[in-house]
Structures are given as structure tokens and as C-alpha cells.
PDB file of C-alpha atoms in Angstrom:
ATOM      1  CA  MET M   1      45.039  28.781  49.522  1.00 81.00           C
ATOM      2  CA  THR M   2      48.111  30.339  51.187  1.00 85.00           C
ATOM      3  CA  GLN M   3      50.163  29.583  48.085  1.00 86.00           C
ATOM      4  CA  LEU M   4      47.552  30.965  45.680  1.00 84.00           C
ATOM      5  CA  ASN M   5      47.084  34.121  47.760  1.00 86.00           C
ATOM      6  CA  PHE M   6      50.839  34.650  47.827  1.00 88.00           C
ATOM      7  CA  ILE M   7      51.038  34.284  44.037  1.00 87.00           C
ATOM      8  CA  SER M   8      48.124  36.684  43.611  1.00 87.00           C
ATOM      9  CA  ASN M   9      49.799  39.258  45.863  1.00 86.00           C
ATOM     10  CA  ALA M  10      53.126  38.862  44.034  1.00 86.00           C
ATOM     11  CA  ILE M  11      51.360  39.454  40.711  1.00 87.00           C
ATOM     12  CA  GLY M  12      50.020  42.702  42.168  1.00 85.00           C
ATOM     13  CA  ASN M  13      53.614  44.002  42.216  1.00 82.00           C
ATOM     14  CA  ILE M  14      54.088  43.475  38.475  1.00 84.00           C
ATOM     15  CA  THR M  15      53.363  46.460  36.256  1.00 83.00           C
ATOM     16  CA  HIS M  16      53.035  44.727  32.883  1.00 84.00           C
ATOM     17  CA  PRO M  17      50.094  42.284  32.813  1.00 86.00           C
ATOM     18  CA  GLU M  18      50.963  41.276  29.239  1.00 84.00           C
ATOM     19  CA  ARG M  19      54.153  39.692  30.598  1.00 81.00           C
ATOM     20  CA  ILE M  20      52.360  37.329  32.955  1.00 84.00           C
ATOM     21  CA  ALA M  21      51.345  33.757  32.227  1.00 84.00           C
ATOM     22  CA  ALA M  22      50.075  31.342  34.858  1.00 85.00           C
ATOM     23  CA  ASN M  23      49.854  27.580  34.579  1.00 79.00           C
ATOM     24  CA  GLY M  24      48.322  25.201  37.044  1.00 73.00           C
ATOM     25  CA  ALA M  25      49.111  21.523  36.985  1.00 65.00           C
ATOM     26  CA  TYR M  26      46.188  20.833  34.653  1.00 62.00           C
ATOM     27  CA  LEU M  27      45.047  24.147  33.214  1.00 69.00           C
ATOM     28  CA  GLN M  28      46.281  27.543  32.147  1.00 75.00           C
ATOM     29  CA  PRO M  29      44.138  30.350  33.508  1.00 78.00           C
ATOM     30  CA  VAL M  30      46.329  33.127  32.062  1.00 85.00           C
ATOM     31  CA  THR M  31      48.346  33.249  28.828  1.00 81.00           C
ATOM     32  CA  TRP M  32      50.960  35.839  27.919  1.00 80.00           C
ATOM     33  CA  ASN M  33      49.405  38.875  26.283  1.00 82.00           C
ATOM     34  CA  SER M  34      46.020  37.705  27.545  1.00 86.00           C
ATOM     35  CA  GLY M  35      44.509  41.186  27.594  1.00 89.00           C
ATOM     36  CA  LEU M  36      43.550  40.690  31.238  1.00 90.00           C
ATOM     37  CA  THR M  37      44.174  43.357  33.859  1.00 92.00           C
ATOM     38  CA  ILE M  38      46.251  42.660  36.962  1.00 91.00           C
ATOM     39  CA  PRO M  39      43.092  42.232  39.132  1.00 92.00           C
ATOM     40  CA  GLN M  40      41.626  39.827  36.559  1.00 91.00           C
ATOM     41  CA  ILE M  41      44.868  37.817  36.515  1.00 89.00           C
ATOM     42  CA  GLN M  42      44.894  37.723  40.310  1.00 90.00           C
ATOM     43  CA  SER M  43      41.334  36.421  40.340  1.00 89.00           C
ATOM     44  CA  ALA M  44      42.139  33.747  37.756  1.00 87.00           C
ATOM     45  CA  VAL M  45      45.162  32.586  39.744  1.00 86.00           C
ATOM     46  CA  THR M  46      43.308  32.224  43.035  1.00 84.00           C
ATOM     47  CA  GLY M  47      40.817  29.949  41.271  1.00 81.00           C
ATOM     48  CA  VAL M  48      43.453  27.396  40.202  1.00 77.00           C
ATOM     49  CA  PHE M  49      43.259  23.928  41.713  1.00 72.00           C
ATOM     50  CA  GLN M  50      45.294  20.750  41.434  1.00 67.00           C
ATOM     51  CA  ASN M  51      43.534  17.536  40.701  1.00 71.00           C
ATOM     52  CA  GLY M  52      45.782  14.510  40.299  1.00 74.00           C
ATOM     53  CA  PRO M  53      49.484  13.798  40.658  1.00 82.00           C
ATOM     54  CA  TYR M  54      52.077  16.501  40.005  1.00 85.00           C
ATOM     55  CA  ARG M  55      54.306  16.155  36.921  1.00 90.00           C
ATOM     56  CA  LEU M  56      57.158  18.597  36.254  1.00 93.00           C
ATOM     57  CA  LYS M  57      57.066  17.404  32.650  1.00 93.00           C
ATOM     58  CA  GLN M  58      53.607  19.005  32.288  1.00 89.00           C
ATOM     59  CA  GLN M  59      54.864  22.287  33.724  1.00 89.00           C
ATOM     60  CA  PHE M  60      57.823  22.376  31.334  1.00 92.00           C
ATOM     61  CA  ALA M  61      55.613  21.403  28.364  1.00 90.00           C
ATOM     62  CA  ALA M  62      53.221  24.264  29.137  1.00 86.00           C
ATOM     63  CA  LEU M  63      56.133  26.681  29.467  1.00 87.00           C
ATOM     64  CA  VAL M  64      57.592  25.581  26.121  1.00 88.00           C
ATOM     65  CA  THR M  65      54.188  25.942  24.448  1.00 84.00           C
ATOM     66  CA  ASN M  66      53.816  29.452  25.871  1.00 81.00           C
ATOM     67  CA  LEU M  67      57.273  30.411  24.634  1.00 81.00           C
ATOM     68  CA  GLN M  68      56.504  29.128  21.152  1.00 79.00           C
ATOM     69  CA  ASN M  69      53.313  31.183  21.023  1.00 72.00           C
ATOM     70  CA  THR M  70      54.823  34.405  22.392  1.00 71.00           C
ATOM     71  CA  GLN M  71      57.307  36.877  20.988  1.00 68.00           C
ATOM     72  CA  THR M  72      59.839  37.332  23.781  1.00 63.00           C
ATOM     73  CA  GLY M  73      62.777  38.376  21.602  1.00 68.00           C
ATOM     74  CA  HIS M  74      65.880  38.540  23.737  1.00 70.00           C
ATOM     75  CA  THR M  75      63.941  39.444  26.856  1.00 73.00           C
ATOM     76  CA  PRO M  76      64.764  36.946  29.584  1.00 74.00           C
ATOM     77  CA  VAL M  77      61.846  34.966  30.945  1.00 83.00           C
ATOM     78  CA  GLY M  78      61.535  34.149  34.630  1.00 84.00           C
ATOM     79  CA  ALA M  79      59.542  31.052  35.568  1.00 87.00           C
ATOM     80  CA  LEU M  80      58.494  30.385  39.146  1.00 88.00           C
ATOM     81  CA  ILE M  81      57.613  26.748  39.642  1.00 90.00           C
ATOM     82  CA  PHE M  82      56.030  25.829  42.955  1.00 90.00           C
ATOM     83  CA  ILE M  83      56.870  22.225  43.769  1.00 92.00           C
ATOM     84  CA  SER M  84      56.250  19.946  46.734  1.00 90.00           C
ATOM     85  CA  ASP M  85      56.817  16.586  45.024  1.00 93.00           C
ATOM     86  CA  THR M  86      60.320  15.733  43.831  1.00 96.00           C
ATOM     87  CA  SER M  87      59.749  11.999  43.616  1.00 96.00           C
ATOM     88  CA  ASP M  88      61.088  10.132  40.585  1.00 96.00           C
ATOM     89  CA  ALA M  89      57.535   9.857  39.216  1.00 96.00           C
ATOM     90  CA  ALA M  90      56.948  13.607  39.562  1.00 95.00           C
ATOM     91  CA  LEU M  91      60.182  14.446  37.703  1.00 97.00           C
ATOM     92  CA  ALA M  92      60.033  11.727  35.029  1.00 96.00           C
ATOM     93  CA  GLY M  93      60.407  12.980  31.461  1.00 96.00           C
ATOM     94  CA  ALA M  94      61.007  16.630  32.319  1.00 96.00           C
ATOM     95  CA  ASP M  95      64.555  16.444  30.876  1.00 94.00           C
ATOM     96  CA  GLN M  96      63.274  16.338  27.310  1.00 96.00           C
ATOM     97  CA  PHE M  97      62.171  19.983  27.505  1.00 94.00           C
ATOM     98  CA  LEU M  98      65.424  21.479  28.818  1.00 91.00           C
ATOM     99  CA  PRO M  99      66.939  22.220  25.384  1.00 92.00           C
ATOM    100  CA  GLN M 100      63.920  24.421  24.620  1.00 90.00           C
ATOM    101  CA  LEU M 101      64.164  26.419  27.844  1.00 89.00           C
ATOM    102  CA  THR M 102      67.467  28.194  27.178  1.00 83.00           C
ATOM    103  CA  ASN M 103      66.173  31.765  27.647  1.00 82.00           C
ATOM    104  CA  VAL M 104      64.266  30.887  30.815  1.00 87.00           C
ATOM    105  CA  ARG M 105      65.479  31.459  34.361  1.00 88.00           C
ATOM    106  CA  ILE M 106      63.715  28.773  36.372  1.00 91.00           C
ATOM    107  CA  THR M 107      63.279  29.279  40.084  1.00 90.00           C
ATOM    108  CA  PHE M 108      61.758  26.480  42.104  1.00 93.00           C
ATOM    109  CA  VAL M 109      59.780  27.381  45.194  1.00 92.00           C
ATOM    110  CA  LEU M 110      60.153  24.335  47.428  1.00 93.00           C
ATOM    111  CA  LEU M 111      56.887  23.751  49.262  1.00 92.00           C
ATOM    112  CA  GLY M 112      56.944  21.908  52.562  1.00 91.00           C
ATOM    113  CA  THR M 113      59.812  19.928  53.982  1.00 90.00           C
ATOM    114  CA  ASN M 114      59.868  17.032  51.510  1.00 89.00           C
ATOM    115  CA  ALA M 115      60.842  18.879  48.311  1.00 93.00           C
ATOM    116  CA  ASP M 116      64.505  18.075  47.586  1.00 96.00           C
ATOM    117  CA  ALA M 117      66.506  20.837  45.855  1.00 95.00           C
ATOM    118  CA  ASN M 118      69.250  18.335  44.997  1.00 96.00           C
ATOM    119  CA  LYS M 119      66.838  16.429  42.741  1.00 97.00           C
ATOM    120  CA  LEU M 120      66.067  19.647  40.862  1.00 97.00           C
ATOM    121  CA  ALA M 121      69.687  20.761  40.339  1.00 95.00           C
ATOM    122  CA  LYS M 122      69.847  19.519  36.736  1.00 94.00           C
ATOM    123  CA  TYR M 123      66.974  21.864  35.889  1.00 95.00           C
ATOM    124  CA  SER M 124      67.972  24.862  38.013  1.00 93.00           C
ATOM    125  CA  ASN M 125      69.921  25.681  41.144  1.00 90.00           C
ATOM    126  CA  ASN M 126      67.692  28.656  41.834  1.00 90.00           C
ATOM    127  CA  THR M 127      65.519  27.659  44.757  1.00 91.00           C
ATOM    128  CA  ILE M 128      63.495  29.440  47.372  1.00 90.00           C
ATOM    129  CA  SER M 129      62.360  27.570  50.430  1.00 92.00           C
ATOM    130  CA  TRP M 130      58.833  27.670  51.831  1.00 93.00           C
ATOM    131  CA  PRO M 131      58.899  24.890  54.426  1.00 93.00           C
ATOM    132  CA  ASP M 132      55.973  26.174  56.485  1.00 93.00           C
ATOM    133  CA  LEU M 133      52.881  27.076  54.476  1.00 90.00           C
ATOM    134  CA  SER M 134      51.258  28.598  57.538  1.00 91.00           C
ATOM    135  CA  ILE M 135      53.486  31.652  56.966  1.00 91.00           C
ATOM    136  CA  PRO M 136      52.254  34.002  54.221  1.00 91.00           C
ATOM    137  CA  GLN M 137      55.258  33.855  51.895  1.00 90.00           C
ATOM    138  CA  PRO M 138      58.416  31.839  51.195  1.00 91.00           C
ATOM    139  CA  VAL M 139      61.421  32.272  53.446  1.00 84.00           C
ATOM    140  CA  ASN M 140      63.645  35.134  52.238  1.00 83.00           C
ATOM    141  CA  TRP M 141      61.162  36.133  49.513  1.00 86.00           C
ATOM    142  CA  ASN M 142      61.839  39.844  49.959  1.00 79.00           C
ATOM    143  CA  ASN M 143      65.524  39.283  49.116  1.00 79.00           C
ATOM    144  CA  GLU M 144      64.911  36.783  46.295  1.00 78.00           C
ATOM    145  CA  ALA M 145      61.929  38.231  44.417  1.00 72.00           C
ATOM    146  CA  ALA M 146      63.903  40.148  41.759  1.00 67.00           C
ATOM    147  CA  ASN M 147      66.061  37.098  41.075  1.00 69.00           C
ATOM    148  CA  ALA M 148      62.997  34.852  40.889  1.00 70.00           C
ATOM    149  CA  TYR M 149      61.361  37.139  38.342  1.00 66.00           C
ATOM    150  CA  GLY M 150      64.454  36.836  36.147  1.00 62.00           C
ATOM    151  CA  CYS M 151      65.548  40.422  36.787  1.00 61.00           C
ATOM    152  CA  LYS M 152      69.059  39.638  38.014  1.00 56.00           C
TER     153      LYS M 152
END
């Protein structure tokens, strides 16, 4: 719940709800240009749950699908991917989507102490650490938020 509340609060700082999409591991509660208001998006995000093993391949596939269905033009896209599992099984097959993610600035939020940034380097070197989920936001979030949103 700490993670979902953080995401909801971060969404509250965004002024263009049409530029927000949210994907869970197994569902997409919010698409780009959804027509939802910021409070509605926040509510949808806090209702997301994970059921089953994590697969980065699924996250990348959902991102690619969203990009194909959305006119982004030359506007850079920032993708925050919250990840606690960097095992070989969790990362298997994600490489196949990299060629389609050229206009996307991926930032991984490393959850807990077992997520290994080195295993994610081929996808992105942009990482934010959140080793202790009892604190309300990732370490150094205030300094990294603009970069994570793709604004830098």
C-alpha cells in the first residue's frame, strides 16, 4: 500500500491527466487520454494489485502497446517501473521490446534490498532506490522526480 499511495500522491503533482497511463503487472487501470480526472486516476491506481510472478516483459509489452495506441509525436515519454524482482525469470524476454522503446526514458524504482540495478543496466541506467518501504517515498525522490518523469 505504501508504494500505491506514493504513486497516487506523485500523480497528484501532474497537471495533464491525459498524459498519464498506469499499468499493473496484470491489468491496466488507466490508459493515456483516458478522460479520467486526476482524482479518478489516483483512485484507480490505489486499487491495483499484483497476483502472480513479476515479468518485466509484460511491463514492456504494455508500454509498447500504449505507445502504439497513442499519438506522442516527438514528446518524450517517461516510464517509471517499480521493480523488486530482478531474477533471470523476472527479466526473461524483456529484451525483445527494447527496439520499440526508443522515445521512452525508463526509470526503475528499485524496491527493497534485493533489486539489482546492474541486472537492469541494459534497459536503463536510470534508477531510484527505495530500500525501505516503511518510508513514504523512494530515497532522493525530491531530487530525481523531474528526471524520472522524463523532463530532463
